[in-house]
Coordinates of C-alpha atoms and ligand atoms in Angstrom, one line a residue:
X1 CA 6.4 -21.8 -43.5
X2 CA 4.1 -23.4 -40.9
X3 CA 0.6 -22.1 -40.2
X4 CA 0.9 -22.0 -36.4
X5 CA -1.8 -19.7 -35.0
X6 CA -0.7 -17.0 -32.7
X7 CA -2.7 -18.1 -29.4
X8 CA -3.1 -16.1 -26.0
X9 CA -2.5 -19.4 -24.3
X10 CA 1.0 -19.8 -25.6
X11 CA 2.5 -16.9 -23.8
X12 CA 1.5 -18.3 -20.6
X13 CA 2.4 -22.0 -21.8
X14 CA 6.0 -20.4 -22.7
X15 CA 6.3 -18.9 -19.0
X16 CA 5.1 -22.2 -17.6
X17 CA 7.9 -24.3 -19.5
X18 CA 10.8 -21.6 -19.3
X19 CA 10.3 -19.3 -16.3
X20 CA 8.4 -21.4 -13.4
X21 CA 10.3 -20.0 -11.0
X22 CA 9.7 -16.5 -11.8
X23 CA 7.0 -14.5 -9.8
X24 CA 4.0 -12.9 -9.9
X25 CA 3.4 -10.4 -6.7
X26 CA 0.3 -8.9 -6.0
X27 CA -0.2 -6.3 -3.5
X28 CA -3.8 -7.4 -1.5
X29 CA -5.9 -6.1 1.1
X30 CA -3.9 -8.3 3.7
X31 CA -0.4 -7.8 2.2
X32 CA 1.9 -8.9 -0.8
X33 CA 1.0 -12.4 -2.3
X34 CA 3.8 -14.2 -4.3
X35 CA 3.0 -17.1 -7.1
X36 CA 5.3 -18.5 -9.3
X37 CA 4.3 -18.5 -13.0
X38 CA 4.1 -22.3 -12.2
X39 CA 1.5 -21.5 -9.8
X40 CA -0.3 -18.9 -11.8
X41 CA -0.4 -21.8 -14.6
X42 CA -1.8 -24.5 -12.6
X43 CA -4.4 -22.2 -10.8
X44 CA -5.3 -20.4 -14.8
X45 CA -5.9 -24.3 -15.9
X46 CA -8.0 -24.8 -12.7
X47 CA -10.0 -21.8 -13.4
X48 CA -10.6 -22.6 -17.2
X49 CA -11.7 -26.2 -16.4
X50 CA -14.2 -25.0 -14.0
X51 CA -15.4 -22.2 -16.3
X52 CA -16.1 -25.2 -18.7
X53 CA -17.8 -26.8 -16.1
X54 CA -20.3 -24.1 -15.6
X55 CA -21.1 -24.1 -19.5
X56 CA -18.9 -21.4 -20.6
X57 CA -18.5 -22.6 -24.5
X58 CA -16.2 -21.0 -27.3
X59 CA -17.2 -17.6 -28.2
X60 CA -19.1 -16.9 -25.1
X61 CA -18.1 -13.8 -22.8
X62 CA -17.1 -13.7 -19.5
X63 CA -16.9 -10.4 -17.8
X64 CA -14.4 -9.4 -15.1
X65 CA -15.0 -6.3 -12.6
X66 CA -11.7 -6.2 -10.7
X67 CA -8.2 -4.4 -9.7
X68 CA -5.2 -5.1 -10.9
X69 CA -3.9 -8.5 -9.2
X70 CA -2.9 -12.0 -10.0
X71 CA -6.4 -13.4 -10.1
X72 CA -7.4 -11.2 -12.6
X73 CA -4.1 -12.3 -14.4
X74 CA -5.3 -15.9 -14.4
X75 CA -8.7 -14.8 -15.8
X76 CA -6.5 -13.4 -18.8
X77 CA -5.4 -16.6 -19.7
X78 CA -8.1 -18.8 -18.6
X79 CA -11.0 -17.2 -20.4
X80 CA -9.2 -17.1 -23.8
X81 CA -7.6 -20.4 -23.0
X82 CA -11.3 -22.3 -23.7
X83 CA -12.1 -19.7 -26.7
X84 CA -14.2 -17.7 -24.7
X85 CA -13.7 -13.8 -24.7
X86 CA -12.4 -11.7 -21.6
X87 CA -14.6 -8.7 -21.4
X88 CA -12.9 -6.5 -18.7
X89 CA -15.5 -4.3 -17.4
X90 CA -14.5 -0.6 -16.2
X91 CA -15.1 -0.4 -12.8
X92 CA -15.7 3.3 -13.0
X93 CA -18.5 3.5 -15.3
X94 CA -22.0 4.8 -14.3
X95 CA -24.6 2.0 -13.1
X96 CA -26.5 2.7 -16.3
X97 CA -23.5 2.0 -18.3
X98 CA -22.2 -0.8 -16.4
X99 CA -25.4 -2.6 -17.0
X100 CA -25.5 -1.8 -21.0
X101 CA -22.1 -2.9 -21.4
X102 CA -22.9 -6.3 -19.7
X103 CA -26.0 -6.8 -21.8
X104 CA -24.5 -5.5 -24.9
X105 CA -21.5 -7.7 -24.5
X106 CA -23.9 -10.6 -23.6
X107 CA -21.6 -11.7 -20.6
X108 CA -22.7 -15.3 -19.2
X109 CA -20.3 -15.4 -16.3
X110 CA -19.1 -12.3 -14.2
X111 CA -15.9 -12.4 -12.2
X112 CA -15.9 -10.0 -9.4
X113 CA -13.8 -8.4 -6.7
X114 CA -15.5 -8.8 -3.3
X115 CA -15.0 -5.1 -2.5
X116 CA -16.6 -4.3 -5.8
X117 CA -19.8 -6.2 -5.3
X118 CA -22.0 -3.5 -4.7
X119 CA -21.8 -2.1 -8.2
X120 CA -22.8 -5.1 -9.5
X121 CA -25.8 -5.9 -6.9
X122 CA -27.0 -2.3 -7.7
X123 CA -27.5 -3.5 -11.5
X124 CA -28.6 -7.2 -10.7
X125 CA -32.2 -7.1 -11.8
X126 CA -31.1 -5.5 -15.3
X127 CA -28.5 -8.2 -16.2
X128 CA -31.1 -11.2 -16.7
X129 CA -28.4 -13.3 -18.8
X130 CA -25.8 -13.9 -16.6
X131 CA -25.6 -17.4 -15.4
X132 CA -23.2 -17.4 -12.5
X133 CA -21.1 -14.9 -10.4
X134 CA -17.8 -15.7 -9.5
X135 CA -16.3 -13.9 -6.2
X136 CA -12.7 -13.2 -6.0
X137 CA -12.2 -12.8 -2.1
X138 CA -9.3 -13.9 0.2
X139 CA -11.8 -14.6 2.6
X140 CA -12.6 -18.3 3.4
X141 CA -16.2 -17.5 3.2
X142 CA -18.5 -15.6 0.4
X143 CA -19.4 -12.2 1.7
X144 CA -23.2 -11.6 1.9
X145 CA -24.6 -11.0 -1.5
X146 CA -27.9 -10.4 -3.2
X147 CA -26.4 -12.1 -6.4
X148 CA -27.1 -15.7 -7.4
X149 CA -25.6 -18.4 -8.3
X150 CA -22.6 -16.9 -6.7
X151 CA -19.3 -19.3 -6.1
X152 CA -16.1 -18.9 -4.3
X153 CA -13.3 -18.2 -6.5
X154 CA -10.5 -20.3 -4.5
X155 CA -13.2 -22.9 -3.8
X156 CA -13.9 -23.4 -7.3
X157 CA -10.4 -23.4 -8.3
X158 CA -9.8 -25.9 -5.2
X159 CA -12.2 -28.4 -7.7
X160 CA -10.6 -27.6 -10.9
X161 CA -8.2 -29.5 -12.8
X162 CA -4.4 -28.0 -12.6
X163 CA -3.1 -30.0 -15.7
X164 CA -6.2 -28.9 -18.0
X165 CA -5.2 -28.6 -21.5
X166 CA -6.0 -24.8 -23.5
X167 CA -8.0 -25.3 -26.6
X168 CA -5.1 -25.9 -29.5
X169 CA -6.9 -25.9 -32.6
X170 CA -8.2 -22.0 -32.5
X171 CA -8.5 -19.8 -35.5
X172 CA -6.0 -16.9 -34.5
X173 CA -8.6 -14.2 -35.8
X174 CA -11.1 -15.5 -33.0
X175 CA -12.4 -13.2 -31.0
X176 CA -10.3 -13.3 -27.6
X177 CA -10.9 -9.8 -25.5
X178 CA -13.3 -7.4 -25.1
X179 CA -13.1 -3.3 -23.9
X180 CA -15.7 -0.8 -24.0
X181 CA -14.4 2.8 -24.6
X182 CA -16.7 5.6 -23.5
X183 CA -18.1 7.9 -26.1
X184 CA -18.4 11.6 -25.5
X185 CA -22.4 11.4 -26.0
X186 CA -24.4 7.7 -26.0
X187 CA -23.5 4.4 -24.8
X188 CA -20.1 2.9 -24.7
X189 CA -18.8 1.5 -27.8
X190 CA -17.1 -2.1 -27.7
X191 CA -13.9 -3.2 -29.2
X192 CA -12.8 -6.8 -29.9
X193 CA -9.7 -8.0 -29.7
X194 CA -8.6 -11.5 -31.2
X195 CA -5.8 -13.8 -30.2
X196 CA -3.6 -12.7 -33.3
X197 CA -3.9 -9.1 -32.5
X198 CA -3.3 -9.5 -28.7
X199 CA -0.2 -11.7 -29.3
X200 CA 1.4 -9.3 -32.2
X201 CA 0.7 -6.3 -29.8
X202 CA 2.4 -7.7 -26.6
X203 CA 5.4 -8.7 -28.9
X204 CA 5.6 -5.0 -30.2
X205 CA 6.1 -4.2 -26.1
X206 CA 9.2 -6.0 -26.4
X207 CA 11.0 -3.8 -28.8
X208 CA 13.7 -1.7 -28.2
X209 CA 12.4 1.5 -29.8
X210 CA 9.1 0.9 -27.9
X211 CA 8.8 -0.2 -24.5
X212 CA 11.9 -2.5 -24.7
X213 CA 9.9 -4.9 -22.1
X214 CA 12.3 -8.2 -21.3
X215 CA 12.7 -11.1 -19.1
X216 CA 15.1 -9.0 -16.8
X217 CA 12.0 -6.6 -16.1
X218 CA 10.3 -6.3 -12.9
X219 CA 6.9 -4.8 -14.8
X220 CA 4.2 -3.1 -13.0
X221 CA 1.1 -1.9 -14.8
X222 CA -0.8 0.4 -12.9
X223 CA -2.7 1.2 -15.6
X224 CA -6.1 -0.7 -14.8
X225 CA -6.6 -4.0 -16.3
X226 CA -9.6 -3.0 -17.6
X227 CA -8.3 0.0 -19.6
X228 CA -7.3 -1.6 -22.9
X229 CA -5.8 -4.8 -21.0
X230 CA -3.6 -2.6 -19.1
X231 CA -1.8 -1.7 -22.2
X232 CA -1.2 -5.2 -23.1
X233 CA 1.3 -5.3 -20.2
X234 CA 0.0 -8.5 -18.5
X235 CA 0.3 -10.5 -21.5
X236 CA 3.6 -9.4 -22.7
X237 CA 5.4 -9.5 -19.0
X238 CA 4.2 -13.3 -18.5
X239 CA 5.1 -14.0 -22.1
X240 CA 8.6 -12.7 -21.8
X241 CA 9.1 -14.1 -18.3
X242 CA 9.4 -10.7 -16.7
X243 CA 8.6 -10.5 -13.1
X244 CA 5.1 -9.2 -12.8
X245 CA 4.1 -6.9 -9.9
X246 CA 0.1 -5.9 -9.4
X247 CA -0.5 -2.8 -7.4
X248 CA -4.0 -4.4 -6.3
X249 CA -7.4 -2.6 -4.8
X250 CA -7.3 1.1 -4.2
X251 CA -3.7 2.2 -4.3
X252 CA -2.2 5.4 -3.1
X253 CA 0.9 7.0 -4.5
X254 CA 2.6 6.0 -1.3
X255 CA 1.6 2.3 -1.8
X256 CA 3.1 2.4 -5.4
X257 CA 6.4 4.1 -4.1
X258 CA 6.7 1.5 -1.6
X259 CA 5.9 -1.4 -4.1
X260 CA 8.9 0.2 -6.6
X261 CA 11.3 0.0 -3.6
X262 CA 10.5 -3.2 -2.1
X263 CA 10.1 -5.0 -5.2
X264 CA 12.8 -3.4 -7.2
X265 CA 10.4 -2.7 -10.0
X266 CA 12.3 -1.4 -13.1
X267 CA 9.0 -0.3 -15.5
X268 CA 6.0 1.1 -14.7
X269 CA 3.0 2.2 -17.1
X270 CA 0.5 4.6 -16.3
X271 CA -1.7 8.0 -16.9
X272 CA -0.3 11.4 -16.2
X273 CA -2.2 11.9 -13.1
X274 CA -0.6 8.6 -11.6
X275 CA 3.0 10.1 -12.5
X276 CA 1.9 13.7 -10.9
X277 CA 0.9 11.8 -7.9
X278 CA 3.9 9.8 -7.5
X279 CA 6.1 12.6 -7.8
X280 CA 4.4 14.2 -5.0
X281 CA 5.0 11.1 -2.5
X282 CA 8.6 11.0 -3.8
X283 CA 8.7 14.8 -2.6
X284 CA 7.3 13.9 0.8
X285 CA 8.8 10.4 1.6
X286 CA 11.9 9.0 1.3
X287 CA 11.8 5.9 -1.1
X288 CA 14.5 4.5 -2.8
X289 CA 13.2 4.3 -6.6
X290 CA 16.3 3.6 -8.2
X291 CA 15.5 0.3 -9.7
X292 CA 13.4 2.2 -12.2
X293 CA 14.8 2.1 -15.8
X294 CA 11.8 3.6 -17.5
X295 CA 8.5 5.3 -16.6
X296 CA 5.5 4.8 -19.3
X297 CA 2.9 7.6 -19.5
X298 CA 0.1 7.6 -21.9
X299 CA -3.7 8.2 -21.9
X300 CA -3.2 11.8 -22.3
X301 CA -0.5 14.4 -22.8
X302 CA 2.6 14.3 -20.6
X303 CA 3.4 17.6 -19.4
X304 CA 7.0 18.5 -19.8
X305 CA 7.3 19.5 -16.1
X306 CA 6.6 15.9 -15.2
X307 CA 8.9 14.5 -17.7
X308 CA 11.9 16.9 -16.5
X309 CA 11.1 16.3 -13.0
X310 CA 11.7 12.3 -13.2
X311 CA 14.5 12.9 -15.6
X312 CA 16.1 15.6 -13.6
X313 CA 15.6 14.8 -9.8
X314 CA 15.4 11.1 -9.7
X315 CA 17.5 9.9 -12.9
X316 CA 14.5 7.9 -14.3
X317 CA 13.8 7.9 -18.1
X318 CA 10.3 9.2 -18.9
X319 CA 8.7 7.8 -22.0
X320 CA 5.6 9.2 -23.7
X321 CA 3.3 7.0 -25.5
X322 CA 0.0 7.2 -27.4
X323 CA -2.9 4.8 -28.0
X324 CA -6.3 4.2 -27.6
X325 CA -9.1 1.5 -26.7
X326 CA -9.4 0.9 -30.6
X327 CA -5.7 0.4 -31.3
X328 CA -4.7 -2.3 -28.7
X329 CA -3.5 0.4 -27.7
X330 CA 0.2 0.9 -28.7
X331 CA 0.5 3.6 -31.6
X332 CA 3.0 6.1 -31.0
X333 CA 6.2 6.3 -28.9
X334 CA 8.4 9.5 -28.4
X335 CA 12.0 8.3 -28.5
X336 CA 14.4 10.9 -30.4
X337 CA 16.6 9.2 -33.4
X338 CA 20.0 8.4 -32.8
X339 CA 21.0 11.4 -35.1
X340 CA 19.0 13.6 -32.6
X341 CA 21.7 12.9 -29.6
X342 CA 23.2 16.0 -30.1
X343 CA 20.4 18.3 -29.4
X344 CA 20.3 20.3 -26.3
X345 CA 18.0 18.5 -23.2
X346 CA 15.7 21.2 -24.0
X347 CA 15.3 20.2 -27.7
X348 CA 15.1 16.8 -26.9
X349 CA 12.5 17.3 -24.5
X350 CA 10.3 19.5 -26.9
X351 CA 10.7 16.1 -29.1
X352 CA 10.0 13.9 -26.4
X353 CA 6.9 15.9 -25.2
X354 CA 5.3 14.8 -28.7
X355 CA 3.7 11.8 -29.0
X356 CA 6.0 10.2 -31.1
X357 CA 6.9 7.8 -33.8
X358 CA 4.6 5.2 -35.5
X359 CA 5.1 1.8 -34.0
X360 CA 6.6 -0.6 -36.6
X361 CA 3.7 -2.8 -38.4
X362 CA 1.2 0.0 -38.3
X363 CA 0.4 2.6 -41.3
X364 CA -0.6 6.1 -40.5
X365 CA -2.0 8.8 -42.7
X366 CA -3.1 12.6 -41.7
X367 CA -5.6 14.2 -43.5
X368 CA -6.2 18.3 -43.2
X369 CA -8.8 20.3 -44.9
X370 CA -7.1 19.9 -48.2
X371 CA -6.2 16.5 -47.9
X372 CA -2.9 14.8 -46.5
X373 CA -0.9 17.2 -44.6
X374 CA 2.6 18.7 -45.0
X375 CA 5.0 17.1 -42.4
X376 CA 5.9 20.4 -41.1
X377 CA 5.0 20.4 -37.7
X378 CA 2.3 23.2 -38.1
X379 CA -0.1 22.0 -40.5
X380 CA -2.9 20.0 -38.7
X381 CA -5.1 17.0 -39.7
X382 CA -6.9 14.0 -38.4
X383 CA -4.6 11.0 -37.5
X384 CA -5.8 7.7 -39.2
X385 CA -4.5 4.3 -38.6
X386 CA -4.2 0.8 -39.9
X387 CA -2.7 -2.6 -39.0
X388 CA -2.8 -5.7 -37.1
X389 CA -3.9 -4.3 -34.0
X390 CA -6.0 -1.7 -34.8
X391 CA -10.0 -2.3 -34.6
X392 CA -11.7 -2.9 -38.0
X393 CA -15.0 -2.1 -36.4
X394 CA -17.0 -1.4 -33.3
X395 CA -18.9 -4.6 -31.9
X396 CA -22.5 -4.6 -33.0
X397 CA -23.0 -0.7 -33.1
X398 CA -23.9 1.3 -35.9
X399 CA -21.5 4.1 -34.9
X400 CA -18.7 2.1 -36.5
X401 CA -19.7 3.9 -40.0
X402 CA -18.6 7.1 -38.3
X403 CA -14.8 5.9 -37.2
X404 CA -14.1 3.3 -39.4
X405 CA -14.1 4.4 -43.5
X406 CA -12.1 3.4 -46.3
X407 CA -10.1 0.8 -44.3
X408 CA -8.9 3.0 -41.9
X409 CA -9.2 4.0 -38.2
X410 CA -10.5 7.8 -38.0
X411 CA -9.0 8.6 -34.2
X412 CA -10.6 11.9 -33.8
X413 CA -7.6 12.9 -32.7
X414 CA -6.4 16.4 -34.5
X415 CA -2.3 15.9 -35.1
X416 CA 0.7 17.5 -36.4
X417 CA 3.5 15.9 -38.0
X418 CA 7.2 17.4 -38.0
X419 CA 9.8 16.8 -40.5
X420 CA 11.1 13.8 -38.8
X421 CA 7.9 12.2 -38.6
X422 CA 7.1 12.8 -35.0
X423 CA 3.3 13.4 -34.3
X424 CA 2.1 15.7 -31.9
X425 CA -1.5 15.7 -30.8
X426 CA -2.8 19.0 -30.8
X427 CA -6.9 18.3 -30.4
X428 CA -10.0 16.2 -30.7
X429 CA -11.8 17.0 -34.0
X430 CA -14.8 17.8 -32.4
X431 CA -13.0 20.6 -30.5
X432 CA -10.5 22.0 -33.1
X433 CA -11.7 25.3 -34.6
X434 CA -12.5 25.4 -38.3
X435 CA -11.5 29.0 -39.1
X436 CA -11.8 30.3 -42.7
X437 CA -10.3 27.0 -44.1
X438 CA -7.4 26.6 -41.6
X439 CA -7.6 25.0 -38.1
X440 CA -6.8 26.4 -35.0
X441 CA -5.8 24.3 -31.9
X442 CA -8.0 24.8 -28.6
X443 CA -5.6 23.1 -26.7
X444 CA -2.7 25.3 -27.7
X445 CA -4.5 28.6 -26.7
X446 CA -5.6 26.9 -23.3
X447 CA -1.9 26.1 -22.6
X448 CA -0.8 29.4 -23.4
X449 CA -3.6 31.1 -21.5
X450 CA -2.8 28.7 -18.5
X451 CA 1.0 29.5 -18.4
X452 CA -0.4 33.2 -17.4
X453 CA 0.3 33.5 -13.7
X454 CA -3.3 35.0 -13.0
X455 CA -5.3 31.9 -14.9
X456 CA -6.2 29.1 -13.2
X457 CA -8.3 27.2 -15.9
X458 CA -8.9 28.1 -19.5
X459 CA -11.0 26.1 -22.1
X460 CA -11.2 27.6 -25.6
X461 CA -14.2 26.7 -28.0
X462 CA -15.4 27.5 -31.4
X463 CA -18.6 29.7 -31.8
X464 CA -20.2 30.1 -35.5
X465 CA -19.0 32.8 -37.9
X466 CA -20.7 33.9 -41.0
X467 CA -17.7 34.7 -42.7
X468 CA -15.0 32.1 -41.1
X469 CA -17.2 29.4 -40.3
X470 CA -16.0 29.2 -36.6
X471 CA -14.1 31.5 -34.5
X472 CA -12.1 30.6 -31.2
X473 CA -13.8 32.3 -27.5
X474 CA -11.8 31.7 -24.5
X475 CA -13.6 31.0 -21.3
X476 CA -11.1 31.7 -18.4
X477 CA -11.3 31.0 -14.7
X478 CA -8.9 33.1 -12.6
X479 CA -6.7 31.8 -9.7
X480 CA -8.1 32.9 -6.1
X481 CA -6.9 36.7 -5.2
X482 CA -5.6 37.2 -8.8
X483 CA -7.0 39.7 -11.5
X484 CA -6.4 40.5 -15.1
X485 CA -7.7 42.3 -17.5
X486 CA -8.7 41.3 -21.2
X487 CA -6.3 43.5 -22.7
X488 CA -3.4 42.1 -20.6
X489 CA -4.1 38.6 -21.6
X490 CA -4.5 39.6 -25.6
X491 CA -1.1 41.1 -24.8
X492 CA 0.2 37.9 -23.3
X493 CA -1.1 35.8 -26.4
X494 CA -0.3 38.1 -29.2
X495 CA 3.3 37.6 -29.3
X496 CA 3.0 33.5 -29.3
X497 CA 0.2 33.2 -32.0
X498 CA -0.6 34.4 -35.5
X499 CA -3.1 37.1 -35.3
X500 CA -6.1 35.0 -36.9
X501 CA -5.5 32.4 -34.1
X502 CA -6.4 35.1 -31.2
X503 CA -9.9 34.5 -29.7
X504 CA -12.6 36.8 -30.8
X505 CA -13.4 37.4 -27.1
X506 CA -11.9 36.2 -23.6
X507 CA -14.7 35.6 -21.1
X508 CA -13.9 35.4 -17.4
X509 CA -16.0 32.5 -15.9
X510 CA -16.3 31.6 -12.2
X511 CA -15.9 27.6 -13.5
X512 CA -15.5 25.5 -16.2
X513 CA -18.1 23.0 -16.5
X514 CA -16.3 19.5 -16.4
X515 CA -17.6 15.6 -17.2
X516 CA -17.5 13.1 -14.4
X517 CA -14.1 12.5 -15.0
X518 CA -13.1 15.9 -14.5
X519 CA -12.5 16.7 -18.3
X520 CA -13.8 19.9 -19.6
X521 CA -17.3 19.9 -20.8
X522 CA -16.6 21.6 -24.3
X523 CA -19.9 20.6 -25.6
X524 CA -22.1 22.6 -22.9
X525 CA -19.5 25.5 -22.9
X526 CA -19.8 25.5 -27.0
X527 CA -23.7 25.6 -26.6
X528 CA -23.2 28.5 -23.9
X529 CA -20.9 30.6 -25.8
X530 CA -23.0 30.1 -29.2
X531 CA -26.0 31.2 -27.6
X532 CA -24.2 34.3 -26.3
X533 CA -22.8 35.4 -29.4
X534 CA -25.5 34.3 -31.7
X535 CA -26.4 37.9 -32.2
X536 CA -23.0 38.8 -33.2
X537 CA -23.0 36.1 -35.7
X538 CA -25.9 37.0 -37.2
X539 CA -25.0 40.7 -38.1
Ligands
AMP601 P1 -8.7 5.7 -24.6 O1 -9.8 5.0 -25.2 O2 -9.5 6.0 -23.0 O3 -7.4 5.1 -23.8 O4 -8.7 7.1 -24.9 C1 -8.2 7.4 -25.9 C2 -7.8 8.7 -26.3 O5 -6.9 9.2 -25.4 C3 -7.0 9.1 -27.8 O6 -7.9 9.2 -28.7 C4 -6.2 10.6 -27.3 O7 -7.4 11.4 -27.5 C5 -5.9 10.4 -25.8 N1 -4.9 9.9 -25.5 C6 -4.3 9.0 -25.6 N2 -2.8 9.0 -25.2 C7 -2.7 10.3 -25.4 C8 -1.2 11.1 -25.4 N3 -0.1 10.6 -24.8 N4 -1.4 12.3 -25.4 C9 -2.6 13.0 -25.7 N5 -3.6 12.3 -25.8 C10 -3.8 11.0 -25.7

């Protein structure tokens, strides 16, 4: 067989040749703008030619700091198209982390949305290696800025070459993209995607048993383009010739509902918070979302109530998936098998609320306290992965050795696997409670407690124990005006769990400490509880 490389530019070239009339639709501040793939192709080539003129060479990193829109899509293809590396920067990081990753990646040029300029201006003195700032704006003139040298994206394109050829003789293993993942402690960690990994991953999104993305689709990636390349959707949608809809800057649930209705969107992808928001918007407004044929949900566990609401109230199939920055991200997709069709809706919902079956092309193993776990839906272990779109290391980072061992990515996610091979995430390795050689899922206990009508929030953490190594302590915040005793909560938990799973104590708190993105700050809670129970442990 021929050894033709899998390159990112071949995806856009296919759209230019076979789907020149199909559109990329972007909601911008001033309204919706439409470009055909022919126009996107020409604009991308113009950008590529100008990046080259600005001195960007093969292997150089170019950062983007932007919302989901057509210009960002052009950068997705122009940067790898000249052999450079597309570094999508998370616009929500702290200034300290933004400066760190721009320097760590050694970004040479930055493409920045005009409304996001202040965040880059705030760190301008800390990023001396950036040679040019390109401002993406709808305005005719550049905004006032302290950055230098600055270029106006559209004016730059006007000077570019619409027929500029993409680099042809590329090694498919060459770096094409970069994304940083935030660590629980310390600086973010960089993952480098190759041309090959990006193309193979995009191809996987088209399989009927994953997302089944295809030409007929009108695809709207809501997940940000700086979060694992919007799960690879912009690449795949362009390649397959799907219509792409970009929700643009600072959208609200109502904006999303409106776009779905007016553009007849068929497939959307986002995290559970987005779907909770959209459900609320659908409740209040009168939107026609009947065009949707599937909602893709990942990033954190999809609550059953959300799945049910989309399906029962709106008749929209809901697909739960799992992945991480290190995995491009597609790893698991939850679709019951054909011979499970006869199960009741509730039974199927149980399966579909799990994270799902391994995508083809990947390998997994689940390692528990005593080696590989049984596929019984009960025994817990850490999910480990291998495959052509799984990272092999962090970029220039000594933390590589903690996560990548013996040829496997150790995900840090604790899972069970049922008899059919469906994987369920039950905890993070750092949060699971290791009690007497067995693991207790903090998430299961929390969910059970939060199902009590008096409980607002619950976080379960491990405290050291001389005999059992670790034991669970539950921290509970009550709803305003509600009361419940410790004993009542134990009575509530007892029928649901084995005796040794029950927390050693239940502590009532005013609030659970949280991270900047609203997740439980378990490290802090663990320290506090460890101090509180230190005497008990010493006995
Ligand atoms: P990130 O790299 O920021 O995308 O985060 C990846 C992490 O998010 C994974 O390691 C999981 O802990 C979590 N995650 C992703 N998808 C899911 C899901 N469907 N259910 C539960 N956790 C998830």
